[in-house]
XYZ file of C-alpha atoms in Angstrom:
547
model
C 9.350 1.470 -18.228
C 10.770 4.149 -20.581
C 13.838 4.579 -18.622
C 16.942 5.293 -20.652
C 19.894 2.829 -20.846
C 23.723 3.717 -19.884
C 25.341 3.225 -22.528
C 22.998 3.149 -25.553
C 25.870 5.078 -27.631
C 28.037 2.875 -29.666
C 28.208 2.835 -33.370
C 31.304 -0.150 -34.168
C 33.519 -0.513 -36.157
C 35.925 -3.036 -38.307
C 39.670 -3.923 -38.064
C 40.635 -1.767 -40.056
C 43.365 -4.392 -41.881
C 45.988 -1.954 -41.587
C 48.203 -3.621 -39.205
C 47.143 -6.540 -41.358
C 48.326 -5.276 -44.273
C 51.549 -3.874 -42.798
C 52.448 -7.240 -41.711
C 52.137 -8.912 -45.063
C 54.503 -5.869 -46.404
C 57.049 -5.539 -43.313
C 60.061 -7.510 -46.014
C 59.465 -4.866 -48.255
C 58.624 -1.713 -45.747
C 60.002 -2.895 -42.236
C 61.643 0.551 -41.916
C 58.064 2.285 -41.869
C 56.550 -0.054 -39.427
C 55.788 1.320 -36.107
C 57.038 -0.888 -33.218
C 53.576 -1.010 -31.452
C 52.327 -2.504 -35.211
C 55.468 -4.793 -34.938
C 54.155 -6.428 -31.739
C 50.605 -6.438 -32.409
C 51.199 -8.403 -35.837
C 53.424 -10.935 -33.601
C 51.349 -10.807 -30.925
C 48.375 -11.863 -33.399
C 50.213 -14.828 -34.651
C 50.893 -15.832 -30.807
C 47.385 -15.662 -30.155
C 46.037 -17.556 -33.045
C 48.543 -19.978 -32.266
C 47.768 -19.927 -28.174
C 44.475 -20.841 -28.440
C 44.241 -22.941 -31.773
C 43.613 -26.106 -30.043
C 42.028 -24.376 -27.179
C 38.221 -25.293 -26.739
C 36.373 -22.040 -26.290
C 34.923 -22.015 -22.963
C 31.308 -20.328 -21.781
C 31.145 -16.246 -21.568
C 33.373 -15.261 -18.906
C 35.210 -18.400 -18.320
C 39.061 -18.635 -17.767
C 39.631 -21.976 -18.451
C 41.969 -22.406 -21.306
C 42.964 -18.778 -22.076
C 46.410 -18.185 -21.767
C 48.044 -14.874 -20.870
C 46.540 -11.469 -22.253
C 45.409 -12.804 -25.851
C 46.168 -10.056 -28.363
C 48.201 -8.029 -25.428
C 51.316 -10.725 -25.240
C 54.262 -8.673 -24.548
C 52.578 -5.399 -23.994
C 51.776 -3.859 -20.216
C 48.116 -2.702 -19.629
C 47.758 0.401 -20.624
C 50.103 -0.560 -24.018
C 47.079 -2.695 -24.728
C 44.482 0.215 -24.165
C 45.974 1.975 -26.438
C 45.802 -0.771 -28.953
C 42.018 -0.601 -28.346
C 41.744 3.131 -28.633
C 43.152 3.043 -32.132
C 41.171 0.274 -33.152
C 38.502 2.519 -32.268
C 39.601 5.579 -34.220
C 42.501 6.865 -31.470
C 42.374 8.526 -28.430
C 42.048 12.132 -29.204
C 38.991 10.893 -31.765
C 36.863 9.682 -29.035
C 37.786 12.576 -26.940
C 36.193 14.768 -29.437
C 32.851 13.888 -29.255
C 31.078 16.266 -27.146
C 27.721 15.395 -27.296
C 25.823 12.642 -29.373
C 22.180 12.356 -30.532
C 20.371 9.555 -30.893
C 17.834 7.383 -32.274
C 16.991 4.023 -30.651
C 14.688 1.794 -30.380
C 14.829 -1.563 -27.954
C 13.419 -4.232 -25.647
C 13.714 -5.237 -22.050
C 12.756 -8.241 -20.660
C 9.800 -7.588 -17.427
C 11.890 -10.274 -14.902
C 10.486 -8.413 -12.703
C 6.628 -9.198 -12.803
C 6.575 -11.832 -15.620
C 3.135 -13.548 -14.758
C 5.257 -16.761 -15.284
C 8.657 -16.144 -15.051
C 10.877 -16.983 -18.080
C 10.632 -16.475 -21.084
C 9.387 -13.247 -19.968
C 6.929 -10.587 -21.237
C 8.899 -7.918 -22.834
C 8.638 -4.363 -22.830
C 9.529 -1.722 -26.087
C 10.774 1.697 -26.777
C 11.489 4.062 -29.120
C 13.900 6.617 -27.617
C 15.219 9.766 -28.792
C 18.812 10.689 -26.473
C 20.954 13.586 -26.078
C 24.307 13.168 -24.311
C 26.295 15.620 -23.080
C 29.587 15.097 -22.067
C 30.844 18.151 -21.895
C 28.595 19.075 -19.655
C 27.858 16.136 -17.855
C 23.776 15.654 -18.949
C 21.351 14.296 -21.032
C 18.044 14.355 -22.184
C 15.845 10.985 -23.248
C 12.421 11.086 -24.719
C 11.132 7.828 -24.721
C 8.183 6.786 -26.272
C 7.496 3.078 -24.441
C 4.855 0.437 -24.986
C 3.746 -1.712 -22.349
C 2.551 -4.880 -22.582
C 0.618 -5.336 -19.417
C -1.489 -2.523 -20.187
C -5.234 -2.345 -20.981
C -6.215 -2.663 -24.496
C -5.710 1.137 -26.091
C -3.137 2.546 -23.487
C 0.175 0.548 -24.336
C 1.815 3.380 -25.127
C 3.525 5.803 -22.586
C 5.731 8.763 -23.437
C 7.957 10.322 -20.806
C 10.585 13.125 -20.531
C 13.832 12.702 -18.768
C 16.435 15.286 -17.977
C 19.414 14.146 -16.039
C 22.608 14.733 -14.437
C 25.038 12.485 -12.765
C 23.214 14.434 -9.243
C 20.021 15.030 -10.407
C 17.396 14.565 -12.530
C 13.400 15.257 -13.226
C 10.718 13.774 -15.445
C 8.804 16.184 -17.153
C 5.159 16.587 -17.166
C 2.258 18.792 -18.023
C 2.020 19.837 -14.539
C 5.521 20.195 -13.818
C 8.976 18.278 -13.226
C 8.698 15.620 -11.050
C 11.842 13.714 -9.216
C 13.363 11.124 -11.198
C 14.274 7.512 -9.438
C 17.539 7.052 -8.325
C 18.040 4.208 -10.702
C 17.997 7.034 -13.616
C 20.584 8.584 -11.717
C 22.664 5.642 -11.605
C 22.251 5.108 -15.372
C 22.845 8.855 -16.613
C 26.961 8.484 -14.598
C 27.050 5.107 -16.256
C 26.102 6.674 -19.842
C 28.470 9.496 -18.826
C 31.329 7.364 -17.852
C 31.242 3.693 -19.741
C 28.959 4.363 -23.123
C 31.617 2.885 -25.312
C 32.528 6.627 -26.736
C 33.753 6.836 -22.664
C 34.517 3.668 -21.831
C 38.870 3.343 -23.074
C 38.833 7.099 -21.530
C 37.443 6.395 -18.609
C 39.738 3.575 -17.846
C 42.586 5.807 -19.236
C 42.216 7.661 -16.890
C 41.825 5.628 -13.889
C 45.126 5.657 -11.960
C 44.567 1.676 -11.003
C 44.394 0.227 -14.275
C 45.654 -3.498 -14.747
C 45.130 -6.856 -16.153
C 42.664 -9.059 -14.839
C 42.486 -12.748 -15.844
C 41.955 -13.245 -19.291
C 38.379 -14.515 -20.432
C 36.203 -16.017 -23.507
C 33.420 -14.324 -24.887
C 31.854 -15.908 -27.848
C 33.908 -18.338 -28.317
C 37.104 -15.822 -28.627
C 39.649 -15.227 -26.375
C 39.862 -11.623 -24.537
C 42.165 -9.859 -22.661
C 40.895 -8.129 -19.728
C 41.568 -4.886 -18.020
C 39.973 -3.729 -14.985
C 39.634 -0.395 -13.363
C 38.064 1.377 -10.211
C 34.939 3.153 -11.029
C 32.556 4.955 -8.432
C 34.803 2.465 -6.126
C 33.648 -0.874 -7.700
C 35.598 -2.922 -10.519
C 35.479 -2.399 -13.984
C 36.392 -5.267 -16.246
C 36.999 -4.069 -20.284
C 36.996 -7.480 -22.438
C 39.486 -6.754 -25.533
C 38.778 -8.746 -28.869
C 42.180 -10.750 -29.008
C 42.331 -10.462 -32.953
C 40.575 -6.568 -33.263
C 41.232 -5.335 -29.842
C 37.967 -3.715 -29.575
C 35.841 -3.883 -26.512
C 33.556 -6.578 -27.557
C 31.982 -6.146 -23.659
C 32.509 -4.825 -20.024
C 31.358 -6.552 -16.638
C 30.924 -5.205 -13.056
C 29.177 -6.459 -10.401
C 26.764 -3.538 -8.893
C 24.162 -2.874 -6.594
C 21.279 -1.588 -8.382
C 18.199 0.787 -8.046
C 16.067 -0.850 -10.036
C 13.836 -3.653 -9.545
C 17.338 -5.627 -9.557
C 17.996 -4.473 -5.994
C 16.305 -7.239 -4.005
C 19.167 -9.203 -5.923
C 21.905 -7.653 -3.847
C 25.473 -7.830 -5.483
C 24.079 -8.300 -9.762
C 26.896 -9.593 -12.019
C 26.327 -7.419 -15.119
C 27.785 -7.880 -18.381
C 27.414 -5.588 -21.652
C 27.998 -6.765 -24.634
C 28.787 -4.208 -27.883
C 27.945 -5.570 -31.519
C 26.924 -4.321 -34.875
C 29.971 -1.898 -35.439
C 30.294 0.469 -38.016
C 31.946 3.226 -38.994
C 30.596 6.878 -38.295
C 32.470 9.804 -38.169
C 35.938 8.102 -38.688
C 35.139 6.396 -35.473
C 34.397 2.573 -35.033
C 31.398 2.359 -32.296
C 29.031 -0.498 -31.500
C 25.736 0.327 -32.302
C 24.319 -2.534 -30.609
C 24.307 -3.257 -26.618
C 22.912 -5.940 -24.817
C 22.704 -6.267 -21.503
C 22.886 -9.489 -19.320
C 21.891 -9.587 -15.775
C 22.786 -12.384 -13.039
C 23.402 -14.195 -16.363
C 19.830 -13.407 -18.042
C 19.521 -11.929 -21.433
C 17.613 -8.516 -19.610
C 17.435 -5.642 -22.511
C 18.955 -5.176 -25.978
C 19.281 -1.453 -27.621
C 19.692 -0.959 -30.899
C 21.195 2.460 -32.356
C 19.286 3.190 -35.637
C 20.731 6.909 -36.357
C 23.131 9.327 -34.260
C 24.776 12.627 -35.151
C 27.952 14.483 -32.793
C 29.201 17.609 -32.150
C 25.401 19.302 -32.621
C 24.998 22.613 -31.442
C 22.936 22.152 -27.872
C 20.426 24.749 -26.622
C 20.516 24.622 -22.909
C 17.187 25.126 -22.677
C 16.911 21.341 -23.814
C 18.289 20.451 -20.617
C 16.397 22.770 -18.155
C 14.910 21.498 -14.856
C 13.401 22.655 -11.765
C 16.653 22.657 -9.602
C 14.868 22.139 -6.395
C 12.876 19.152 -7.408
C 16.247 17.788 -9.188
C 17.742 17.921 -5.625
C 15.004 16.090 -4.392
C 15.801 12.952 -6.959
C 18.880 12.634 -5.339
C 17.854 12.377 -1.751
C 15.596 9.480 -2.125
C 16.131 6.545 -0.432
C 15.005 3.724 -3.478
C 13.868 0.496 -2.422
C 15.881 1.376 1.656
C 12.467 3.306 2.131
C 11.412 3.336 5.583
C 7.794 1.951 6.849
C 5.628 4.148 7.302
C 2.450 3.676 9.571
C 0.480 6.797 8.434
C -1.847 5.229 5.835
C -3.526 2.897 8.072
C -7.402 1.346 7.361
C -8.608 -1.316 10.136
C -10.117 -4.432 8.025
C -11.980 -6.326 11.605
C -10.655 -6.012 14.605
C -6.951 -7.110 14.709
C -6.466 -6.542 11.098
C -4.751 -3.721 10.255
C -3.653 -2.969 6.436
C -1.386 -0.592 5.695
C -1.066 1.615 2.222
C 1.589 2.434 0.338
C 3.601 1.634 -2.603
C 3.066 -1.883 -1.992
C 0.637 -2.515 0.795
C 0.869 -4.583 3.808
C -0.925 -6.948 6.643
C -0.997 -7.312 10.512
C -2.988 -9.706 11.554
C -3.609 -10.802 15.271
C -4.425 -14.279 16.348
C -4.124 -15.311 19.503
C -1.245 -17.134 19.532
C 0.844 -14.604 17.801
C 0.852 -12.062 14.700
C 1.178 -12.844 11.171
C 2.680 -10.267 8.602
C 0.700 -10.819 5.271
C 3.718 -9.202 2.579
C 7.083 -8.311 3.083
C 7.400 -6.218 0.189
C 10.416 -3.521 -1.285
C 13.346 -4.538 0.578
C 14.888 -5.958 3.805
C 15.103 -2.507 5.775
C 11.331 -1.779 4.914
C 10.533 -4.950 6.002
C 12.402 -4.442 9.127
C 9.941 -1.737 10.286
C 6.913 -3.408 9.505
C 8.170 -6.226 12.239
C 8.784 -3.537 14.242
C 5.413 -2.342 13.968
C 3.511 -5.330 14.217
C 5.336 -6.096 17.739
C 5.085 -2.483 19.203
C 1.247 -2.567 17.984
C 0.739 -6.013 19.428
C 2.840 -5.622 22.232
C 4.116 -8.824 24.106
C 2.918 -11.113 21.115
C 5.536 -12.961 18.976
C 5.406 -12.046 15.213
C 4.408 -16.127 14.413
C 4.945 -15.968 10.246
C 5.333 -14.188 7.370
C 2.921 -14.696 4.220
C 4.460 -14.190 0.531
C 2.306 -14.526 -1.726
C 3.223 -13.893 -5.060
C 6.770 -13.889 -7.236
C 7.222 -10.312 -8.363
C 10.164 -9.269 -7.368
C 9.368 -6.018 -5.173
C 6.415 -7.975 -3.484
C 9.009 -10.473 -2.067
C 12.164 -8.349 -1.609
C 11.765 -8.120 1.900
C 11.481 -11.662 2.550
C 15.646 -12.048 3.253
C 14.342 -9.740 6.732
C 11.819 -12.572 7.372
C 15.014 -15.161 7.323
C 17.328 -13.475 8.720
C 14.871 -13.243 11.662
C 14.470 -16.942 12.164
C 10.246 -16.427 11.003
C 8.338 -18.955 9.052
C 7.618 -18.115 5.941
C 4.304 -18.943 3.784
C 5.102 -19.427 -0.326
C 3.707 -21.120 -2.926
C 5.408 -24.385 -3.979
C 5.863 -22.600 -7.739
C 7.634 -19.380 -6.329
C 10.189 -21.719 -4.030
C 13.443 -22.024 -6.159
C 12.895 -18.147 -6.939
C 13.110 -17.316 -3.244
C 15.360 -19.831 -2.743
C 17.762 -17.716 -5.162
C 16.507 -14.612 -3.289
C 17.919 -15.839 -0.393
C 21.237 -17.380 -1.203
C 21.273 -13.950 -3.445
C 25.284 -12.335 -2.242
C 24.906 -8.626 -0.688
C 28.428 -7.764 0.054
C 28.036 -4.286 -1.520
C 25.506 -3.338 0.598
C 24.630 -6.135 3.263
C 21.511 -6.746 4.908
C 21.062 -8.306 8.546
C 21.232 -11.960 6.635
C 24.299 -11.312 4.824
C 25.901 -10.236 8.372
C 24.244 -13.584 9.713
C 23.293 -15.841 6.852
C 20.413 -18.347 7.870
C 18.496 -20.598 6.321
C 14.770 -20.204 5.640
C 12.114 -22.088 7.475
C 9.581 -21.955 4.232
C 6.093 -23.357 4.610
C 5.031 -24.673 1.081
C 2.122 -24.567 -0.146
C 0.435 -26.506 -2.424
C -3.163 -26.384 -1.363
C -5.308 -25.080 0.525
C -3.818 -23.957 3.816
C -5.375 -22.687 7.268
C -3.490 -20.861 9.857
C -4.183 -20.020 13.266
C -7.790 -20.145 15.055
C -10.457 -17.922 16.466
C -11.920 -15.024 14.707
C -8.726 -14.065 12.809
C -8.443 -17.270 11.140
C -6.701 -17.553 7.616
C -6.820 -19.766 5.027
C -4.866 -19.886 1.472
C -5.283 -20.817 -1.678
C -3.645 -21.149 -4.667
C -5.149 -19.385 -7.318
C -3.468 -21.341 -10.282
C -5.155 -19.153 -13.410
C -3.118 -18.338 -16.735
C -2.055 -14.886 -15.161
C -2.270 -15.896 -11.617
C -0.802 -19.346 -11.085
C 2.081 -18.176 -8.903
C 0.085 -16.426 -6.378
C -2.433 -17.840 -3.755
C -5.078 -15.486 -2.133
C -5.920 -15.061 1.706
C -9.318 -15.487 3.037
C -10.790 -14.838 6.207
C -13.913 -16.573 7.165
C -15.248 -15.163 10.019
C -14.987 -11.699 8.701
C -16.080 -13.061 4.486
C -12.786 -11.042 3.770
C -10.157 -12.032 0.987
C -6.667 -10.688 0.144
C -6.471 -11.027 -3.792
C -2.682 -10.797 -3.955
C -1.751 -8.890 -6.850
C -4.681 -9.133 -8.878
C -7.351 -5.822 -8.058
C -6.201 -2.776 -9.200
C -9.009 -0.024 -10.181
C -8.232 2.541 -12.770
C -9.646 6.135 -12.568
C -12.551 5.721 -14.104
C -13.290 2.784 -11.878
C -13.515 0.381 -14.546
C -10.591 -2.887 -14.010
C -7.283 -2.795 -14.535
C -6.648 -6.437 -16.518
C -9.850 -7.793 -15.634
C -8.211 -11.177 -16.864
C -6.553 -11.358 -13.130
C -10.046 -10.588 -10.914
C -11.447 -12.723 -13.264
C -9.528 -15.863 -12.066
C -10.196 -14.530 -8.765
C -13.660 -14.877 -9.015
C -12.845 -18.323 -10.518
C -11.124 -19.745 -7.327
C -13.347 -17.953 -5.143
C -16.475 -20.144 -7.098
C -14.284 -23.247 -7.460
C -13.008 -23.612 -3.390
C -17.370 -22.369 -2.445
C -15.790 -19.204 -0.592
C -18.632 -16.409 0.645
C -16.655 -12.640 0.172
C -18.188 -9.766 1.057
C -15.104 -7.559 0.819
C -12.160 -7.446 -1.412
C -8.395 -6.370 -0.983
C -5.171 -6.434 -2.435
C -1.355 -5.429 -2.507
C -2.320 -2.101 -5.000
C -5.715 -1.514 -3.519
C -7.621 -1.303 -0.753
C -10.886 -2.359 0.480
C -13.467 -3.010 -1.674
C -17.308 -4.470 -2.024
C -16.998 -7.932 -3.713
C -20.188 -7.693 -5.490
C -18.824 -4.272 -6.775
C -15.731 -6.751 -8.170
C -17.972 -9.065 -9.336
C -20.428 -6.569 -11.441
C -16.867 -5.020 -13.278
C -16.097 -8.956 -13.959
C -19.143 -9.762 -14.845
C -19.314 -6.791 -17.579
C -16.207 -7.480 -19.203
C -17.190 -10.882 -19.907
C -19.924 -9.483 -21.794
């Protein structure tokens, strides 16, 4: 939400026609021809002819693309340099300094998308200032939320950055940025398309990788170590420019219960600014989803910066750098006993132990394999000598079922609801090479308990019993309810603001729904984002904003 994009700066460009035009004129002017604009005219020719009868295969495919399209005869960095001019020429691009920027895009919530796809979409208006002389930027975003109560969609937030450190800042202060805006600010540094050819100029490991279609035209492809992972530049075969780059990354953003994410960038809407040819348009495709588009409506170079743009508190900065993201470990310290046996614990996203007497179940396995990992942990040094007997899941956003990999890799059932199965089945069969977690070093396969209906686990006074809540907002989550205590576990669904009124009454108004429809008595409330709470205090706050 209001984060800023790697690479928003592009601004395109067009083939210029000059080679073009030299070709048509090399009987009368062969002398002045260049022999770089010799091959690239013939090398135009043997790509049109290549791939005339070709059929153009799906983004990223191989099939059917001879060679280097566009690059025939010329070694890899021979055809980076064709793609440098096209773009204005080396020493043009490594002119710019810094860049300012207006832009205003979209991103697609895959993350908590009540429904999955087509997903809810987020907007921003962004205003960005990139240094790269001195390796930093600053981002204003002004965002607007869609899953926001009516009057507060829109969020404004301050971001100053460097490729080690980075704050937000507030009223009260600078406060650490995430370590996904870290990971964005070295990618805007290093492969925004006014860095991109430079940056893989200067890589000392620079080849050819297979060549590949993207929209329906043939690319050459060179790749290059970055940060210690491949970079893949896609070259236009008839413009040379670099209509796209692809990696595959591990990242800090709610992408990181995906493990190893095939990204691909795309670059569109060229023009010409500054006698340089820049994409002003980038969209970005996750795990092959269509995740955000940016859209460049003004920029400026060269400006003269004031530092004081870019000032932070250097301590807190250092702080942004040492988190540990989504590899968080448990911690026990916020601990509130529900009945005897039932123990919730508070944090970012909360979580269960519940003892029954053949065993303990885990209600969540939230954030991310190694955080899940010391919840088990907990639940059999609190229980001591009891087997952990399942694991409940109950919704499909992403962070509330990142952990579940843990849950398989340790051979536990697993409790999800028959809508969120091919998800987690994805989850599961998800690579994580990059960084592997205890199921990538011993892949397993899941022992899921579907559910469908209503569901009881267990006996005695710790009892459980799930259902499905199946409302407009809430159809992929079920609820937990424990009868001999009139306790329920509302998923995702109870959050209270500030001033104690609902967040999205919409979602404890299902709630209340199911609870009517499957004749449940509650006398206390719960869920992953808050914790417990009187159900006739729910029900009043319901009841008023049906009114």
């Amino acid at each position: 939400m209001g984060r800023h994009r790697a690479n928003l700066v592009g601004c395109g460009i067009r083939p210029s026609g000059l080679i073009e035009r030299q070709a048509m004129n090399s009987r009368k002017r062969w002398c002045r021809i260049s022999p770089v604009a010799v091959l690239t005219a013939l090398s135009l020719v043997a790509t049109a002819a290549a791939h005339a009868s070709a059929s153009p295969g799906p983004d990223g495919s191989h099939e059917g693309v001879a060679g280097q399209p566009g690059c025939e005869r010329l070694d890899a960095r021979a055809c980076l340099d064709l793609a440098l001019t096209a773009m204005g020429g080396r020493d043009k691009l490594a002119s710019i300094h810094n860049v300012q920027l207006d832009v205003i895009g979209h991103t697609a919530l895959t993350e908590q998308s009540y429904r999955q796809a087509p997903f809810i979409t987020s907007y921003e208006r962004d205003q960005l200032t990139v240094d790269f002389d001195k390796g930093r930027l600053q981002q204003h975003a002004r965002a607007v939320w869609p899953e926001s109560d009516p009057h507060q969609a829109d969020i404004e937030q301050t971001l100053v950055a460097t490729a080690q450190g980075g704050v937000y800042r507030g009223k009260d202060g600078d406060s650490p940025c995430g370590l996904s805006d870290l990971e964005d600010t070295r990618a805007t540094l290093a492969l925004g398309p006014e860095r991109l050819l430079l940056t893989a100029a200067a890589a000392p490991d620079l080849h050819y990788a297979s060549g590949e279609w993207l929209r329906s035209t043939p690319h050459s492809v060179l790749e290059f170590s970055w940060n210690g992972q491949p970079v893949r530049v896609l070259l236009n075969a008839f413009n040379h420019l670099p209509d796209a780059f692809e990696r595959t990354a591990t990242f800090q953003d709610f992408w990181f219960a995906w493990g190893d994410v095939e990204q691909r960038v795309y670059y569109d809407n060229w023009k010409l600014l500054g006698g340089m040819v820049l994409p002003t348009n980038r969209i970005e495709q996750r795990n092959g989803v269509p995740w955000q588009s940016m859209q460049i409506l003004d920029a400026s170079f060269n400006a003269t910066l004031d530092d004081k743009t870019f000032a932070m508190d250097a301590a807190v900065a250092t702080k942004s750098a040492q988190s540990k993201g989504w590899n968080r470990e448990f911690s026990d310290k916020h601990r509130v006993e529900l009945a005897p046996g039932i123990e919730l614990y508070s944090g970012a996203w909360n979580t269960t132990l519940i003892r029954q007497d053949d065993g303990v179940l885990v209600l969540e396995a939230p954030i991310s394999p190694h955080y899940v990992t010391g919840v088990l942990a907990k639940a059999r040094s609190t229980f001591a000598g009891m087997p952990v007997k399942a694991v409940l899941s109950s919704s499909d956003s992403w962070p509330h079922m990142a952990g579940v990999r843990e849950a398989v890799a340790e051979d536990l059932p697993v409790y999800i609801l028959d809508l969120n199965q091919p998800l987690l089945e994805r989850l599961v069969a998800a690579p994580h090479h990059l960084q592997p977690d205890h199921l990538q070093a011993a892949p397993k396969a899941p022992q899921w308990h579907v559910v469908s209906g209503r569901q009881e686990i267990g006996s005695g006074a710790n009892r459980v019993v799930i259902y499905p809540l199946r409302g407009a907002s809430t159809e992929r989550q079920y609820m937990v309810y424990f009868p001999q205590h009139k306790l329920l576990y509302a998923s995702d669904t109870l959050a209270l603001n500030a001033d104690h009124t609902l967040y999205d009454p919409e979602l404890m108004h299902e709630v209340v729904q199911a609870v009517a429809r499957e004749h449940l008595e509650v006398t206390t409330v719960y869920a992953m984002h808050e914790g417990p709470t009187p159900w006739s205090e729910v029900v009043r706050l319901v009841d008023a904003a049906t009114k």
